[in-house]
Coordinates of C-alpha atoms in Angstrom, one line a residue:
M1 CA 83.4 -51.6 -111.5
I2 CA 81.8 -51.5 -108.0
D3 CA 84.0 -50.4 -105.2
D4 CA 83.8 -49.3 -101.5
L5 CA 82.8 -45.8 -102.6
A6 CA 79.9 -46.8 -104.7
D7 CA 77.1 -44.3 -104.2
A8 CA 73.7 -44.8 -102.8
T9 CA 72.0 -44.5 -106.2
W10 CA 74.2 -47.4 -107.5
D11 CA 73.2 -49.5 -104.4
R12 CA 69.6 -48.7 -104.7
E13 CA 69.4 -49.5 -108.4
L14 CA 71.2 -52.8 -107.9
D15 CA 68.9 -53.7 -105.0
D16 CA 65.9 -52.9 -107.3
L17 CA 67.3 -55.5 -109.8
F18 CA 67.6 -58.0 -107.0
L19 CA 64.0 -57.4 -106.0
R20 CA 63.0 -58.0 -109.7
I21 CA 64.7 -61.5 -109.8
G22 CA 64.7 -62.5 -106.1
H23 CA 61.4 -64.5 -106.3
R24 CA 63.2 -67.0 -108.6
F25 CA 65.5 -68.0 -105.7
G26 CA 63.1 -69.0 -102.9
P27 CA 64.7 -69.2 -99.4
A28 CA 66.3 -66.1 -98.1
D29 CA 69.6 -67.7 -97.7
L30 CA 69.8 -68.6 -101.4
R31 CA 68.7 -65.0 -102.4
R32 CA 71.5 -63.7 -100.2
R33 CA 74.0 -66.0 -102.0
M34 CA 72.8 -64.8 -105.3
R35 CA 73.2 -61.1 -104.3
D36 CA 76.7 -61.9 -102.9
Y37 CA 77.6 -63.6 -106.2
V38 CA 76.4 -60.8 -108.5
R39 CA 78.0 -58.1 -106.3
A40 CA 81.3 -60.0 -106.4
L41 CA 81.0 -60.3 -110.2
L42 CA 80.7 -56.5 -110.3
G43 CA 83.4 -56.1 -107.8
P44 CA 87.1 -55.3 -108.1
V45 CA 88.2 -58.8 -108.0
G46 CA 91.5 -59.7 -109.8
R47 CA 90.4 -63.1 -111.1
K48 CA 86.6 -63.9 -110.5
N49 CA 87.1 -67.6 -109.5
G50 CA 85.4 -69.3 -106.5
W51 CA 87.8 -68.3 -103.8
Q52 CA 88.3 -64.7 -104.9
L53 CA 84.5 -64.2 -105.3
A54 CA 83.9 -65.8 -101.9
E55 CA 86.6 -63.6 -100.2
H56 CA 85.1 -60.4 -101.8
A57 CA 81.6 -61.5 -100.5
G58 CA 83.0 -62.1 -97.0
H59 CA 82.6 -65.8 -97.0
R60 CA 85.1 -68.2 -95.4
T61 CA 85.0 -70.7 -98.3
P62 CA 83.5 -70.7 -101.8
D63 CA 81.1 -73.6 -100.7
G64 CA 78.0 -71.4 -100.6
L65 CA 78.6 -69.8 -103.9
Q66 CA 79.3 -73.3 -105.5
Q67 CA 76.1 -74.6 -104.0
L68 CA 74.4 -71.6 -105.7
L69 CA 75.6 -72.7 -109.0
N70 CA 75.7 -76.5 -108.8
G71 CA 73.2 -77.7 -106.1
A72 CA 70.5 -75.2 -105.3
T73 CA 67.1 -75.2 -106.7
W74 CA 66.4 -72.4 -109.3
Q75 CA 65.9 -72.0 -112.9
A76 CA 68.4 -70.1 -115.0
D77 CA 65.9 -69.7 -117.8
A78 CA 63.5 -67.9 -115.5
V79 CA 66.2 -65.5 -114.6
R80 CA 67.0 -65.1 -118.3
D81 CA 63.3 -64.2 -118.9
D82 CA 63.5 -61.5 -116.0
L83 CA 66.8 -60.3 -117.6
Q84 CA 65.1 -59.8 -121.0
T85 CA 62.2 -57.8 -119.3
Y86 CA 64.8 -55.7 -117.4
V87 CA 66.6 -54.9 -120.6
A88 CA 63.3 -54.1 -122.5
D89 CA 62.2 -51.8 -119.7
N90 CA 65.5 -49.8 -119.6
L91 CA 67.1 -50.1 -123.1
G92 CA 64.2 -51.0 -125.3
E93 CA 63.4 -49.1 -128.5
D94 CA 61.1 -49.8 -131.4
G95 CA 64.2 -50.2 -133.6
G96 CA 65.9 -52.8 -131.3
V97 CA 68.3 -55.3 -132.9
P98 CA 69.0 -58.7 -131.6
I99 CA 72.6 -59.8 -132.6
L100 CA 73.6 -63.5 -132.8
D101 CA 77.3 -64.7 -132.3
D102 CA 79.3 -67.2 -130.5
T103 CA 82.3 -66.9 -128.3
G104 CA 84.8 -69.6 -127.0
F105 CA 85.8 -70.5 -123.5
I106 CA 89.3 -72.1 -123.2
K107 CA 89.1 -75.2 -121.0
K108 CA 91.5 -78.1 -120.0
G109 CA 90.4 -81.7 -119.8
S110 CA 87.5 -83.4 -121.2
T111 CA 84.8 -83.5 -118.6
S112 CA 83.4 -79.9 -118.8
A113 CA 80.0 -79.9 -120.5
G114 CA 80.5 -79.5 -124.3
V115 CA 84.3 -79.2 -124.2
Q116 CA 86.3 -80.5 -127.1
R117 CA 89.0 -79.5 -129.6
Q118 CA 87.1 -77.1 -131.9
Y119 CA 87.6 -73.8 -133.6
S120 CA 87.3 -70.8 -131.3
G121 CA 86.9 -67.5 -132.9
T122 CA 87.9 -65.9 -129.7
A123 CA 91.4 -67.6 -129.8
G124 CA 91.5 -67.4 -133.6
R125 CA 92.5 -71.2 -133.8
T126 CA 91.4 -74.7 -132.8
E127 CA 91.5 -75.2 -129.1
N128 CA 90.2 -77.4 -126.4
C129 CA 87.2 -75.3 -125.5
Q130 CA 83.5 -74.7 -124.9
I131 CA 81.5 -72.6 -127.3
G132 CA 78.6 -70.5 -126.1
V133 CA 76.0 -69.0 -128.6
F134 CA 74.7 -65.7 -127.4
A135 CA 72.1 -63.1 -128.3
A136 CA 72.7 -59.4 -127.6
Y137 CA 70.2 -56.7 -127.8
A138 CA 71.3 -53.2 -129.1
T139 CA 69.4 -49.8 -129.4
S140 CA 70.6 -46.3 -129.4
L141 CA 70.5 -46.4 -125.6
G142 CA 72.8 -49.3 -125.0
R143 CA 73.5 -52.9 -125.6
A144 CA 73.4 -56.0 -123.4
L145 CA 73.6 -59.9 -123.7
V146 CA 70.0 -61.3 -123.3
D147 CA 70.2 -65.0 -124.1
R148 CA 72.7 -67.9 -124.3
E149 CA 73.0 -71.6 -125.1
L150 CA 75.9 -74.0 -124.7
Y151 CA 76.9 -75.6 -128.0
L152 CA 77.1 -79.3 -127.7
P153 CA 79.1 -81.1 -130.3
K154 CA 78.1 -84.6 -131.5
S155 CA 80.9 -86.1 -129.5
W156 CA 78.8 -85.2 -126.6
T157 CA 75.1 -85.7 -127.7
N158 CA 76.0 -89.1 -129.2
D159 CA 77.2 -90.2 -125.8
R160 CA 74.2 -90.1 -123.4
E161 CA 76.3 -91.4 -120.3
R162 CA 78.8 -88.7 -120.7
C163 CA 75.9 -86.1 -120.9
R164 CA 74.3 -87.4 -117.8
A165 CA 77.7 -87.3 -115.8
A166 CA 77.8 -83.6 -116.9
K167 CA 74.1 -83.0 -116.1
I168 CA 73.1 -82.2 -119.5
P169 CA 69.3 -82.7 -119.8
D170 CA 68.2 -85.8 -121.9
E171 CA 66.1 -83.5 -124.1
R172 CA 69.3 -81.6 -125.3
V173 CA 70.1 -83.2 -128.6
F174 CA 72.6 -82.1 -131.2
A175 CA 71.7 -78.7 -132.6
T176 CA 73.9 -76.6 -134.9
K177 CA 74.8 -73.1 -133.8
P178 CA 72.4 -71.5 -136.4
E179 CA 69.6 -73.7 -134.9
L180 CA 70.4 -72.5 -131.4
A181 CA 70.3 -69.0 -132.8
R182 CA 67.0 -69.5 -134.3
A183 CA 65.5 -70.8 -131.0
M184 CA 67.0 -67.6 -129.3
V185 CA 65.4 -65.3 -131.8
L186 CA 62.0 -66.9 -131.4
R187 CA 62.3 -66.5 -127.6
A188 CA 63.3 -62.8 -128.0
L189 CA 60.3 -62.3 -130.2
A190 CA 58.0 -63.8 -127.5
S191 CA 59.6 -61.5 -124.9
P192 CA 58.9 -57.8 -124.1
L193 CA 62.0 -56.7 -126.0
P194 CA 60.9 -54.5 -129.0
I195 CA 62.5 -56.0 -132.1
A196 CA 62.6 -54.6 -135.6
W197 CA 65.8 -56.2 -137.1
V198 CA 68.1 -59.1 -136.6
T199 CA 71.9 -59.2 -137.6
A200 CA 74.6 -61.8 -137.4
D201 CA 77.9 -62.8 -138.9
A202 CA 78.3 -65.2 -142.0
A203 CA 78.3 -68.3 -139.9
Y204 CA 74.5 -67.5 -139.2
G205 CA 73.7 -65.5 -142.4
Q206 CA 74.7 -68.2 -144.7
E207 CA 72.1 -70.6 -143.2
W208 CA 68.9 -70.3 -145.3
R209 CA 66.6 -71.8 -142.6
F210 CA 67.6 -69.0 -140.3
R211 CA 66.9 -66.3 -143.0
R212 CA 63.5 -68.0 -143.8
M213 CA 62.4 -68.1 -140.2
L214 CA 63.0 -64.3 -139.9
E215 CA 61.1 -63.7 -143.1
E216 CA 58.2 -65.9 -141.9
T217 CA 58.0 -63.7 -138.7
A218 CA 58.3 -60.5 -140.8
V219 CA 61.4 -59.4 -138.9
G220 CA 63.9 -57.5 -141.0
Y221 CA 67.5 -58.6 -141.3
V222 CA 70.9 -57.7 -142.5
L223 CA 73.1 -60.8 -142.3
A224 CA 76.6 -61.2 -143.3
V225 CA 77.4 -64.1 -145.8
P226 CA 80.4 -65.5 -147.3
K227 CA 81.6 -64.4 -150.8
S228 CA 80.5 -67.6 -152.3
Q229 CA 76.8 -67.1 -151.3
Q230 CA 74.4 -67.8 -154.1
V231 CA 71.8 -65.1 -154.8
P232 CA 68.7 -66.3 -156.6
R233 CA 68.8 -65.5 -160.2
C234 CA 72.1 -63.7 -159.8
G235 CA 74.8 -66.3 -159.0
R236 CA 77.5 -65.7 -156.5
I237 CA 77.2 -62.6 -154.4
D238 CA 80.9 -61.5 -155.1
H239 CA 80.4 -61.9 -158.8
L240 CA 77.2 -59.8 -158.6
F241 CA 79.3 -56.9 -157.0
T242 CA 82.1 -57.1 -159.5
Q243 CA 79.5 -55.9 -162.0
A244 CA 78.5 -52.9 -160.0
P245 CA 79.1 -49.6 -161.7
D246 CA 81.6 -47.2 -159.9
E247 CA 78.8 -44.9 -158.9
A248 CA 77.0 -47.6 -157.1
W249 CA 79.7 -47.5 -154.4
E250 CA 79.1 -44.6 -151.9
K251 CA 80.7 -43.5 -148.7
R252 CA 78.4 -44.3 -145.7
S253 CA 79.0 -44.6 -142.0
C254 CA 77.7 -47.7 -140.3
G255 CA 77.8 -46.1 -136.9
D256 CA 80.5 -44.8 -134.5
G257 CA 83.3 -46.9 -133.2
A258 CA 86.0 -46.4 -130.8
K259 CA 87.8 -44.0 -133.1
G260 CA 84.8 -42.2 -134.5
P261 CA 82.5 -43.0 -137.5
R262 CA 83.1 -46.3 -139.2
V263 CA 83.1 -45.2 -142.9
Y264 CA 83.3 -47.7 -145.8
H265 CA 82.3 -47.8 -149.5
W266 CA 78.9 -49.4 -149.7
A267 CA 76.9 -50.8 -152.5
A268 CA 73.3 -52.0 -152.1
V269 CA 71.0 -53.5 -154.7
Q270 CA 67.4 -54.4 -154.4
L271 CA 66.9 -58.0 -155.7
P272 CA 64.2 -58.9 -158.2
V273 CA 63.0 -61.8 -156.1
I274 CA 59.8 -60.6 -154.2
E275 CA 57.5 -63.1 -152.5
D276 CA 55.7 -61.0 -149.9
F277 CA 52.8 -59.0 -150.9
D278 CA 49.8 -57.3 -149.3
G279 CA 47.4 -57.4 -152.2
E280 CA 49.4 -56.0 -155.1
C281 CA 51.9 -54.0 -153.1
P282 CA 55.1 -55.7 -151.7
T283 CA 55.5 -55.4 -148.0
H284 CA 59.1 -56.4 -148.0
H285 CA 62.1 -56.3 -150.3
R286 CA 65.2 -58.5 -150.4
W287 CA 68.6 -56.8 -150.8
A288 CA 72.3 -57.6 -151.4
L289 CA 75.0 -55.3 -149.9
A290 CA 78.6 -55.1 -149.9
R291 CA 81.0 -53.2 -147.7
R292 CA 84.4 -52.2 -149.0
S293 CA 87.3 -50.8 -147.1
I294 CA 88.4 -47.4 -148.3
S295 CA 92.1 -47.9 -147.6
R296 CA 92.1 -51.6 -148.7
P297 CA 89.7 -51.9 -151.4
D298 CA 90.4 -55.6 -151.8
E299 CA 88.7 -56.2 -148.4
I300 CA 85.0 -56.6 -149.1
A301 CA 82.2 -58.0 -146.9
Y302 CA 78.8 -59.2 -148.1
Y303 CA 75.4 -59.2 -146.7
L304 CA 71.8 -60.2 -147.6
G305 CA 69.0 -58.1 -146.3
Y306 CA 65.3 -58.2 -145.9
A307 CA 63.5 -55.1 -145.1
P308 CA 60.0 -53.5 -145.1
A309 CA 59.2 -51.6 -148.4
G310 CA 60.4 -48.1 -148.3
T311 CA 63.5 -48.9 -146.2
G312 CA 66.5 -46.8 -147.3
V313 CA 70.1 -48.0 -147.8
D314 CA 71.3 -45.8 -144.8
Q315 CA 69.1 -47.9 -142.5
L316 CA 70.3 -51.1 -143.9
V317 CA 73.9 -50.0 -143.4
R318 CA 73.2 -48.9 -139.8
V319 CA 71.7 -52.4 -139.0
A320 CA 74.8 -54.0 -140.6
G321 CA 77.0 -51.8 -138.3
R322 CA 75.0 -53.0 -135.1
R323 CA 76.8 -56.3 -135.3
W324 CA 79.9 -55.0 -133.6
A325 CA 77.8 -54.4 -130.4
I326 CA 77.9 -58.1 -129.4
E327 CA 81.8 -58.1 -129.6
E328 CA 81.7 -55.1 -127.3
C329 CA 79.3 -57.0 -125.1
F330 CA 81.6 -60.1 -124.9
Q331 CA 84.6 -57.9 -124.1
A332 CA 82.8 -56.0 -121.2
A333 CA 81.1 -59.1 -119.8
K334 CA 84.5 -61.0 -119.7
N335 CA 86.6 -58.1 -118.6
E336 CA 84.0 -56.7 -116.0
C337 CA 81.7 -59.4 -114.9
G338 CA 83.8 -62.6 -115.1
L339 CA 81.8 -64.3 -117.9
D340 CA 84.7 -66.5 -118.9
E341 CA 86.3 -67.0 -115.4
Y342 CA 83.9 -69.8 -114.1
E343 CA 85.0 -73.0 -112.3
V344 CA 82.1 -75.2 -113.1
R345 CA 82.1 -78.4 -115.2
R346 CA 78.5 -79.3 -115.4
Y347 CA 75.9 -78.0 -117.8
V348 CA 73.7 -76.6 -115.0
G349 CA 76.6 -74.6 -113.5
W350 CA 77.5 -73.1 -116.8
M351 CA 74.1 -72.0 -117.6
R352 CA 73.7 -70.5 -114.0
H353 CA 77.1 -68.7 -114.0
V354 CA 76.7 -67.3 -117.4
T355 CA 73.1 -66.1 -116.8
L356 CA 74.2 -64.2 -113.6
A357 CA 77.3 -62.7 -115.4
M358 CA 74.8 -61.5 -118.1
L359 CA 72.7 -60.1 -115.5
A360 CA 75.8 -58.1 -114.1
H361 CA 76.6 -57.0 -117.5
A362 CA 73.1 -55.8 -118.1
F363 CA 73.1 -53.8 -114.9
L364 CA 76.3 -52.0 -116.1
A365 CA 74.7 -51.3 -119.5
V366 CA 71.5 -49.9 -117.9
T367 CA 73.5 -47.8 -115.4
A368 CA 75.6 -46.4 -118.2
A369 CA 72.5 -45.6 -120.1
Q370 CA 70.9 -43.7 -117.3
A371 CA 74.1 -41.8 -116.6
A372 CA 74.3 -40.8 -120.2
A373 CA 70.7 -39.7 -120.2
K374 CA 71.3 -37.4 -117.2
G375 CA 74.4 -35.9 -118.9
D376 CA 72.7 -35.3 -122.2
A377 CA 70.0 -33.9 -123.8
E378 CA 84.9 -66.8 -160.1
T379 CA 82.9 -66.9 -163.6
V380 CA 80.9 -63.8 -164.2
P381 CA 77.4 -64.7 -165.2
P382 CA 76.2 -63.5 -168.5
W383 CA 73.4 -60.8 -168.6
S384 CA 71.3 -59.4 -171.4
R385 CA 72.3 -56.0 -170.3
S386 CA 73.4 -54.4 -167.1
P387 CA 70.9 -55.4 -164.5
W388 CA 71.8 -52.5 -162.2
R389 CA 69.1 -49.7 -162.4
K390 CA 68.8 -46.7 -160.1
S391 CA 65.1 -46.0 -159.1
A392 CA 63.8 -43.6 -156.4
G393 CA 67.3 -43.1 -155.1
S394 CA 68.3 -46.8 -154.7
W395 CA 69.9 -49.5 -156.9
Q396 CA 67.7 -52.4 -158.1
L397 CA 68.3 -55.4 -160.2
A398 CA 66.2 -55.8 -163.3
P399 CA 65.2 -59.3 -164.4
R400 CA 67.2 -60.9 -167.4
T401 CA 65.7 -60.4 -170.8
G402 CA 66.8 -60.9 -174.3
P403 CA 70.0 -62.6 -175.6
A404 CA 72.8 -62.8 -172.9
R405 CA 76.0 -60.8 -173.1
P406 CA 78.7 -60.0 -170.6
F407 CA 78.1 -57.4 -167.9
A408 CA 81.2 -55.4 -168.9
S409 CA 79.4 -52.3 -170.1
T410 CA 76.9 -50.2 -168.4
P411 CA 73.6 -49.2 -169.9

């Protein structure tokens, strides 16, 4: 967090960021308000509401900062584009991974844009809340939030008068969370962010249109799916992995966590369904993966993958492990940058506050990366025979042939 003893380097880098986005705000007084707002979001403010942010910025009232969010003329999407370029310039790597997820913002009343009683993963229960769908970008250098959309339930989009009162644009119609995520991935692909993979939890991974869009753009993915997910030619994914031989499960780390390497038993199998070829050679393979807790083996998570030919299982496991980065982004952006402490009701105000909070969080991520660089150097389907085969160091599924019999025995 920024304090009175922040050094000249910090101030210079923050000023460079303001210069990068300043042209989006027009008049000098509006640019000053933007700077004051972002500095206050980064500041040692107990609760980052209007009055406390204004006090930290030296304003007599919060009116100027509220005008920045609700009445001034500037485009939050344009600042979002600058944010993506900033992250690409400072955290971008060829193996970059966008991560999609949503988070809840508990709210009272019924007038805040998109608010209703709905399930919030943040609260772990149904609450009166708003839901934001976000994209984070993660590399070995760091991670930052790079896009956002406010989820609007049908109770809102079917009531255009209510939408207009909350300043929701007429073109915003109902879109599911995976549809919002698809739009964000397409924007990220059109941005300067280097992207090789996409990952997300099961709410997004189970949506076939989302997976197909990634395949059509030749972007690799490792997406969590529910245990009931159907795998072409193989049935339910959990039933597929009950048939895996013991030796298919191997200890692998999917990356470091707060307590060191996150080690699980993983099984991965290359699926027989291949549609993408360059001449006679496949360009990509589809995979199914399972992650089993070592201490609690009944806890198993499942994934579908799509990867360039030649990709090893360790790489798929590392991509799956990237998903936790967005949870860390949410925690940091809320705790350090006031992502969830806004006092706006209208759609425009929400988009603007969240975008500036993301900008503040990205600045912290880039600053941390620079400091680190300086300090371093149900029914089991019948099979003719066990479909699991090991070839060139990875497990693959052979197509069914011959009379069917249970999978109980191995070849």
